[in-house]
Amino acid sequence: MSSSQQQLLSLLKRLGPSAIAPLAKAVSMTTMGVRQHLDKLERQALISHFDKQQGKGRPTRHWHLTEKGHQSFGDRHNDMAIQLITGLIALQGEAAMTELLRHRNDQQLELYRQKLSMDEALPQRLEQLARLRCEEGYMARIEPDGDQWLLIEDHCPICSAAKACQGVCQMELELFQALLAPARVIRTQHILEHQPRCCYRISSGS
């Protein structure tokens, strides 16, 4: 990213949605030059635009940061999450952390049950579950394996929290077991055990 593009991102962060003219003036560039940089930033999904009517005449285009653009300035949520986890364990003990995780699990189980077609056959529910997990950043997919299925997650977006409290991973396994019962679910690969992905083997209950 060029210094001009970084400067424009900083301006949009500070000023909020802005038209091109004040941006050009602030960086001492022509509006055409600024537009070229804005187009490049938009292609990277760092900014977006909307048209705003201001009096008579044509609407004025305003540019603003996307969520990805805001995140480019740094995000310490992982550090804070780990500090909260370790702080809770230090102050209240492992039992308090387990209770909190179980509460979260119950909420997530109810949410998944609302979003999954629970009367569908197991393969269809697994595909729906994989799509939900993808939306949450897990890069999930389903692969058939004989008369069983594999739920494969190539990425863990909460890995830092899971390292700080491995009860997170146990609760995740219990979540799948409760959601897919009477099917049997076992974890066969685990990122925290230095394996490339998390993998769950699912077989129909007998």
PDB file of C-alpha atoms in Angstrom:
ATOM      1  CA  MET A   1       0.000   0.000   0.000  1.00  0.00           C
ATOM      2  CA  SER A   2       1.379   3.405  -0.969  1.00  0.00           C
ATOM      3  CA  SER A   3       1.891   6.219   1.537  1.00  0.00           C
ATOM      4  CA  SER A   4      -0.898   8.193  -0.159  1.00  0.00           C
ATOM      5  CA  GLN A   5      -3.322   5.321   0.304  1.00  0.00           C
ATOM      6  CA  GLN A   6      -2.320   4.972   3.953  1.00  0.00           C
ATOM      7  CA  GLN A   7      -2.857   8.700   4.381  1.00  0.00           C
ATOM      8  CA  LEU A   8      -6.333   8.468   2.845  1.00  0.00           C
ATOM      9  CA  LEU A   9      -7.256   5.564   5.127  1.00  0.00           C
ATOM     10  CA  SER A  10      -6.126   7.584   8.143  1.00  0.00           C
ATOM     11  CA  LEU A  11      -8.186  10.560   7.006  1.00  0.00           C
ATOM     12  CA  LEU A  12     -11.314   8.443   6.595  1.00  0.00           C
ATOM     13  CA  LYS A  13     -10.696   6.887  10.009  1.00  0.00           C
ATOM     14  CA  ARG A  14     -10.469  10.318  11.583  1.00  0.00           C
ATOM     15  CA  LEU A  15     -13.122  12.202   9.584  1.00  0.00           C
ATOM     16  CA  GLY A  16     -15.676   9.487   8.862  1.00  0.00           C
ATOM     17  CA  PRO A  17     -17.537   9.414   5.517  1.00  0.00           C
ATOM     18  CA  SER A  18     -16.071  12.109   3.284  1.00  0.00           C
ATOM     19  CA  ALA A  19     -16.485  13.463  -0.223  1.00  0.00           C
ATOM     20  CA  ILE A  20     -13.537  13.433  -2.575  1.00  0.00           C
ATOM     21  CA  ALA A  21     -12.904  17.201  -2.625  1.00  0.00           C
ATOM     22  CA  PRO A  22     -11.933  17.585   1.057  1.00  0.00           C
ATOM     23  CA  LEU A  23      -9.853  14.429   0.838  1.00  0.00           C
ATOM     24  CA  ALA A  24      -7.956  15.794  -2.158  1.00  0.00           C
ATOM     25  CA  LYS A  25      -7.358  19.090  -0.376  1.00  0.00           C
ATOM     26  CA  ALA A  26      -6.105  17.364   2.770  1.00  0.00           C
ATOM     27  CA  VAL A  27      -3.508  15.287   0.885  1.00  0.00           C
ATOM     28  CA  SER A  28      -2.624  18.024  -1.642  1.00  0.00           C
ATOM     29  CA  MET A  29      -3.589  15.966  -4.676  1.00  0.00           C
ATOM     30  CA  THR A  30      -5.939  16.356  -7.604  1.00  0.00           C
ATOM     31  CA  THR A  31      -9.377  14.806  -7.286  1.00  0.00           C
ATOM     32  CA  MET A  32      -8.514  12.488 -10.177  1.00  0.00           C
ATOM     33  CA  GLY A  33      -5.388  11.287  -8.392  1.00  0.00           C
ATOM     34  CA  VAL A  34      -7.288  10.705  -5.166  1.00  0.00           C
ATOM     35  CA  ARG A  35     -10.048   8.853  -7.044  1.00  0.00           C
ATOM     36  CA  GLN A  36      -7.483   6.416  -8.456  1.00  0.00           C
ATOM     37  CA  HIS A  37      -6.211   5.652  -4.950  1.00  0.00           C
ATOM     38  CA  LEU A  38      -9.764   5.289  -3.632  1.00  0.00           C
ATOM     39  CA  ASP A  39     -10.599   2.865  -6.427  1.00  0.00           C
ATOM     40  CA  LYS A  40      -7.603   0.721  -5.468  1.00  0.00           C
ATOM     41  CA  LEU A  41      -8.576   0.774  -1.796  1.00  0.00           C
ATOM     42  CA  GLU A  42     -12.132  -0.208  -2.699  1.00  0.00           C
ATOM     43  CA  ARG A  43     -10.900  -3.169  -4.742  1.00  0.00           C
ATOM     44  CA  GLN A  44      -9.092  -4.328  -1.595  1.00  0.00           C
ATOM     45  CA  ALA A  45     -12.420  -4.032   0.309  1.00  0.00           C
ATOM     46  CA  LEU A  46     -10.855  -1.505   2.694  1.00  0.00           C
ATOM     47  CA  ILE A  47     -13.324   1.250   1.793  1.00  0.00           C
ATOM     48  CA  SER A  48     -16.739   1.587   0.207  1.00  0.00           C
ATOM     49  CA  HIS A  49     -18.939   4.464  -0.949  1.00  0.00           C
ATOM     50  CA  PHE A  50     -22.483   5.760  -0.974  1.00  0.00           C
ATOM     51  CA  ASP A  51     -24.155   8.677  -2.739  1.00  0.00           C
ATOM     52  CA  LYS A  52     -25.676  11.417  -0.607  1.00  0.00           C
ATOM     53  CA  GLN A  53     -28.114  14.053  -1.806  1.00  0.00           C
ATOM     54  CA  GLN A  54     -27.126  17.528  -0.622  1.00  0.00           C
ATOM     55  CA  GLY A  55     -29.544  20.145  -1.935  1.00  0.00           C
ATOM     56  CA  LYS A  56     -30.294  20.353  -5.616  1.00  0.00           C
ATOM     57  CA  GLY A  57     -28.198  18.723  -8.286  1.00  0.00           C
ATOM     58  CA  ARG A  58     -26.467  15.393  -8.435  1.00  0.00           C
ATOM     59  CA  PRO A  59     -25.755  13.392  -5.266  1.00  0.00           C
ATOM     60  CA  THR A  60     -22.248  13.623  -3.852  1.00  0.00           C
ATOM     61  CA  ARG A  61     -20.246  10.429  -3.472  1.00  0.00           C
ATOM     62  CA  HIS A  62     -18.916   9.803   0.017  1.00  0.00           C
ATOM     63  CA  TRP A  63     -16.221   7.295   0.930  1.00  0.00           C
ATOM     64  CA  HIS A  64     -15.939   5.433   4.208  1.00  0.00           C
ATOM     65  CA  LEU A  65     -13.995   2.596   5.830  1.00  0.00           C
ATOM     66  CA  THR A  66     -15.356  -0.943   5.728  1.00  0.00           C
ATOM     67  CA  GLU A  67     -15.011  -3.310   8.677  1.00  0.00           C
ATOM     68  CA  LYS A  68     -11.832  -4.626   7.052  1.00  0.00           C
ATOM     69  CA  GLY A  69     -10.599  -1.053   6.755  1.00  0.00           C
ATOM     70  CA  HIS A  70     -11.175  -0.386  10.452  1.00  0.00           C
ATOM     71  CA  GLN A  71      -9.397  -3.638  11.336  1.00  0.00           C
ATOM     72  CA  SER A  72      -6.352  -2.561   9.325  1.00  0.00           C
ATOM     73  CA  PHE A  73      -5.579  -0.107  12.142  1.00  0.00           C
ATOM     74  CA  GLY A  74      -5.074  -2.982  14.573  1.00  0.00           C
ATOM     75  CA  ASP A  75      -7.350  -5.090  16.741  1.00  0.00           C
ATOM     76  CA  ARG A  76      -6.396  -6.235  20.236  1.00  0.00           C
ATOM     77  CA  HIS A  77      -9.542  -8.273  20.935  1.00  0.00           C
ATOM     78  CA  ASN A  78      -7.511 -11.499  21.147  1.00  0.00           C
ATOM     79  CA  ASP A  79      -5.249 -10.034  23.814  1.00  0.00           C
ATOM     80  CA  MET A  80      -8.225  -8.773  25.801  1.00  0.00           C
ATOM     81  CA  ALA A  81     -10.056 -12.110  25.533  1.00  0.00           C
ATOM     82  CA  ILE A  82      -7.017 -13.980  26.857  1.00  0.00           C
ATOM     83  CA  GLN A  83      -6.603 -11.495  29.720  1.00  0.00           C
ATOM     84  CA  LEU A  84     -10.261 -11.918  30.680  1.00  0.00           C
ATOM     85  CA  ILE A  85     -10.003 -15.720  30.574  1.00  0.00           C
ATOM     86  CA  THR A  86      -6.852 -15.900  32.662  1.00  0.00           C
ATOM     87  CA  GLY A  87      -8.222 -13.244  35.026  1.00  0.00           C
ATOM     88  CA  LEU A  88     -11.468 -15.157  35.611  1.00  0.00           C
ATOM     89  CA  ILE A  89      -9.571 -18.369  36.320  1.00  0.00           C
ATOM     90  CA  ALA A  90      -7.232 -16.572  38.719  1.00  0.00           C
ATOM     91  CA  LEU A  91     -10.070 -14.871  40.605  1.00  0.00           C
ATOM     92  CA  GLN A  92     -12.833 -17.484  40.552  1.00  0.00           C
ATOM     93  CA  GLY A  93     -11.122 -20.746  39.643  1.00  0.00           C
ATOM     94  CA  GLU A  94     -11.545 -23.288  36.861  1.00  0.00           C
ATOM     95  CA  ALA A  95     -15.132 -24.075  37.922  1.00  0.00           C
ATOM     96  CA  ALA A  96     -16.253 -20.526  37.127  1.00  0.00           C
ATOM     97  CA  MET A  97     -14.650 -20.727  33.691  1.00  0.00           C
ATOM     98  CA  THR A  98     -16.372 -24.056  33.034  1.00  0.00           C
ATOM     99  CA  GLU A  99     -19.736 -22.589  34.050  1.00  0.00           C
ATOM    100  CA  LEU A 100     -19.229 -19.632  31.716  1.00  0.00           C
ATOM    101  CA  LEU A 101     -18.262 -21.897  28.822  1.00  0.00           C
ATOM    102  CA  ARG A 102     -21.287 -24.122  29.425  1.00  0.00           C
ATOM    103  CA  HIS A 103     -23.546 -21.072  29.368  1.00  0.00           C
ATOM    104  CA  ARG A 104     -22.022 -20.019  26.045  1.00  0.00           C
ATOM    105  CA  ASN A 105     -22.416 -23.564  24.715  1.00  0.00           C
ATOM    106  CA  ASP A 106     -26.101 -23.635  25.650  1.00  0.00           C
ATOM    107  CA  GLN A 107     -26.669 -20.377  23.794  1.00  0.00           C
ATOM    108  CA  GLN A 108     -24.799 -21.581  20.730  1.00  0.00           C
ATOM    109  CA  LEU A 109     -26.652 -24.899  20.727  1.00  0.00           C
ATOM    110  CA  GLU A 110     -30.007 -23.112  20.750  1.00  0.00           C
ATOM    111  CA  LEU A 111     -28.866 -20.783  17.947  1.00  0.00           C
ATOM    112  CA  TYR A 112     -27.702 -23.690  15.780  1.00  0.00           C
ATOM    113  CA  ARG A 113     -30.929 -25.595  16.395  1.00  0.00           C
ATOM    114  CA  GLN A 114     -32.872 -22.569  15.177  1.00  0.00           C
ATOM    115  CA  LYS A 115     -30.806 -22.292  12.020  1.00  0.00           C
ATOM    116  CA  LEU A 116     -30.552 -25.991  11.121  1.00  0.00           C
ATOM    117  CA  SER A 117     -33.396 -27.967   9.578  1.00  0.00           C
ATOM    118  CA  MET A 118     -33.530 -30.481  12.409  1.00  0.00           C
ATOM    119  CA  ASP A 119     -36.023 -32.714  10.583  1.00  0.00           C
ATOM    120  CA  GLU A 120     -33.640 -33.132   7.617  1.00  0.00           C
ATOM    121  CA  ALA A 121     -31.475 -36.223   7.167  1.00  0.00           C
ATOM    122  CA  LEU A 122     -28.056 -36.162   8.820  1.00  0.00           C
ATOM    123  CA  PRO A 123     -26.047 -35.417   5.608  1.00  0.00           C
ATOM    124  CA  GLN A 124     -28.171 -32.332   4.892  1.00  0.00           C
ATOM    125  CA  ARG A 125     -27.842 -31.094   8.464  1.00  0.00           C
ATOM    126  CA  LEU A 126     -24.084 -31.553   8.295  1.00  0.00           C
ATOM    127  CA  GLU A 127     -23.875 -29.441   5.143  1.00  0.00           C
ATOM    128  CA  GLN A 128     -25.933 -26.738   6.853  1.00  0.00           C
ATOM    129  CA  LEU A 129     -23.680 -26.894   9.910  1.00  0.00           C
ATOM    130  CA  ALA A 130     -20.572 -26.561   7.739  1.00  0.00           C
ATOM    131  CA  ARG A 131     -22.032 -23.439   6.114  1.00  0.00           C
ATOM    132  CA  LEU A 132     -22.760 -21.923   9.527  1.00  0.00           C
ATOM    133  CA  ARG A 133     -19.233 -22.662  10.703  1.00  0.00           C
ATOM    134  CA  CYS A 134     -17.825 -21.102   7.527  1.00  0.00           C
ATOM    135  CA  GLU A 135     -19.765 -17.936   8.281  1.00  0.00           C
ATOM    136  CA  GLU A 136     -18.057 -17.909  11.685  1.00  0.00           C
ATOM    137  CA  GLY A 137     -14.598 -18.186  10.110  1.00  0.00           C
ATOM    138  CA  TYR A 138     -13.818 -21.888  10.602  1.00  0.00           C
ATOM    139  CA  MET A 139     -13.317 -22.752   6.896  1.00  0.00           C
ATOM    140  CA  ALA A 140     -15.487 -25.826   7.442  1.00  0.00           C
ATOM    141  CA  ARG A 141     -16.451 -28.520   4.969  1.00  0.00           C
ATOM    142  CA  ILE A 142     -18.055 -31.965   4.966  1.00  0.00           C
ATOM    143  CA  GLU A 143     -16.412 -34.971   3.321  1.00  0.00           C
ATOM    144  CA  PRO A 144     -18.064 -38.415   3.065  1.00  0.00           C
ATOM    145  CA  ASP A 145     -15.936 -41.274   4.408  1.00  0.00           C
ATOM    146  CA  GLY A 146     -17.589 -44.586   3.626  1.00  0.00           C
ATOM    147  CA  ASP A 147     -20.809 -44.710   5.616  1.00  0.00           C
ATOM    148  CA  GLN A 148     -19.535 -41.891   7.855  1.00  0.00           C
ATOM    149  CA  TRP A 149     -18.767 -38.182   7.407  1.00  0.00           C
ATOM    150  CA  LEU A 150     -15.913 -35.879   8.314  1.00  0.00           C
ATOM    151  CA  LEU A 151     -16.508 -32.324   9.515  1.00  0.00           C
ATOM    152  CA  ILE A 152     -13.211 -30.625   8.698  1.00  0.00           C
ATOM    153  CA  GLU A 153     -12.295 -27.150   9.967  1.00  0.00           C
ATOM    154  CA  ASP A 154      -9.136 -25.808   8.348  1.00  0.00           C
ATOM    155  CA  HIS A 155      -9.000 -22.684  10.492  1.00  0.00           C
ATOM    156  CA  CYS A 156      -9.790 -21.815  14.101  1.00  0.00           C
ATOM    157  CA  PRO A 157     -10.709 -18.124  14.538  1.00  0.00           C
ATOM    158  CA  ILE A 158     -10.665 -18.498  18.355  1.00  0.00           C
ATOM    159  CA  CYS A 159      -7.367 -20.382  18.587  1.00  0.00           C
ATOM    160  CA  SER A 160      -5.762 -17.898  20.996  1.00  0.00           C
ATOM    161  CA  ALA A 161      -8.651 -18.210  23.437  1.00  0.00           C
ATOM    162  CA  ALA A 162      -8.629 -22.004  23.058  1.00  0.00           C
ATOM    163  CA  LYS A 163      -4.930 -22.109  23.934  1.00  0.00           C
ATOM    164  CA  ALA A 164      -5.586 -20.058  27.066  1.00  0.00           C
ATOM    165  CA  CYS A 165      -8.444 -22.334  28.110  1.00  0.00           C
ATOM    166  CA  GLN A 166      -8.643 -25.761  26.495  1.00  0.00           C
ATOM    167  CA  GLY A 167     -12.116 -26.222  27.947  1.00  0.00           C
ATOM    168  CA  VAL A 168     -13.216 -24.215  24.915  1.00  0.00           C
ATOM    169  CA  CYS A 169     -12.368 -27.151  22.657  1.00  0.00           C
ATOM    170  CA  GLN A 170     -14.049 -29.710  24.905  1.00  0.00           C
ATOM    171  CA  MET A 171     -17.216 -27.637  24.906  1.00  0.00           C
ATOM    172  CA  GLU A 172     -17.093 -27.415  21.130  1.00  0.00           C
ATOM    173  CA  LEU A 173     -16.979 -31.209  20.873  1.00  0.00           C
ATOM    174  CA  GLU A 174     -19.907 -31.480  23.309  1.00  0.00           C
ATOM    175  CA  LEU A 175     -21.801 -28.917  21.231  1.00  0.00           C
ATOM    176  CA  PHE A 176     -21.540 -31.058  18.100  1.00  0.00           C
ATOM    177  CA  GLN A 177     -22.461 -34.196  20.044  1.00  0.00           C
ATOM    178  CA  ALA A 178     -25.609 -32.578  21.450  1.00  0.00           C
ATOM    179  CA  LEU A 179     -26.570 -30.966  18.154  1.00  0.00           C
ATOM    180  CA  LEU A 180     -26.167 -34.113  16.031  1.00  0.00           C
ATOM    181  CA  ALA A 181     -27.440 -36.727  18.515  1.00  0.00           C
ATOM    182  CA  PRO A 182     -28.112 -39.623  18.202  1.00  0.00           C
ATOM    183  CA  ALA A 183     -25.225 -39.536  15.705  1.00  0.00           C
ATOM    184  CA  ARG A 184     -21.820 -40.231  17.250  1.00  0.00           C
ATOM    185  CA  VAL A 185     -19.165 -37.506  17.034  1.00  0.00           C
ATOM    186  CA  ILE A 186     -15.480 -37.929  17.877  1.00  0.00           C
ATOM    187  CA  ARG A 187     -12.580 -35.581  17.257  1.00  0.00           C
ATOM    188  CA  THR A 188      -9.819 -37.188  15.202  1.00  0.00           C
ATOM    189  CA  GLN A 189      -7.547 -34.187  14.582  1.00  0.00           C
ATOM    190  CA  HIS A 190      -6.916 -31.145  16.737  1.00  0.00           C
ATOM    191  CA  ILE A 191      -5.097 -27.917  15.865  1.00  0.00           C
ATOM    192  CA  LEU A 192      -3.972 -27.533  19.479  1.00  0.00           C
ATOM    193  CA  GLU A 193      -2.211 -30.887  19.183  1.00  0.00           C
ATOM    194  CA  HIS A 194      -0.080 -29.451  16.365  1.00  0.00           C
ATOM    195  CA  GLN A 195      -2.187 -30.979  13.619  1.00  0.00           C
ATOM    196  CA  PRO A 196      -3.066 -28.951  10.517  1.00  0.00           C
ATOM    197  CA  ARG A 197      -6.817 -28.831  11.194  1.00  0.00           C
ATOM    198  CA  CYS A 198      -9.610 -29.905  13.493  1.00  0.00           C
ATOM    199  CA  CYS A 199     -11.535 -32.904  12.186  1.00  0.00           C
ATOM    200  CA  TYR A 200     -14.627 -34.615  13.583  1.00  0.00           C
ATOM    201  CA  ARG A 201     -15.829 -38.074  12.505  1.00  0.00           C
ATOM    202  CA  ILE A 202     -19.601 -38.424  12.490  1.00  0.00           C
ATOM    203  CA  SER A 203     -21.463 -41.729  12.241  1.00  0.00           C
ATOM    204  CA  SER A 204     -25.162 -42.432  12.366  1.00  0.00           C
ATOM    205  CA  GLY A 205     -26.529 -43.616  15.692  1.00  0.00           C
ATOM    206  CA  SER A 206     -27.745 -47.204  15.736  1.00  0.00           C
TER     207      SER A 206
END
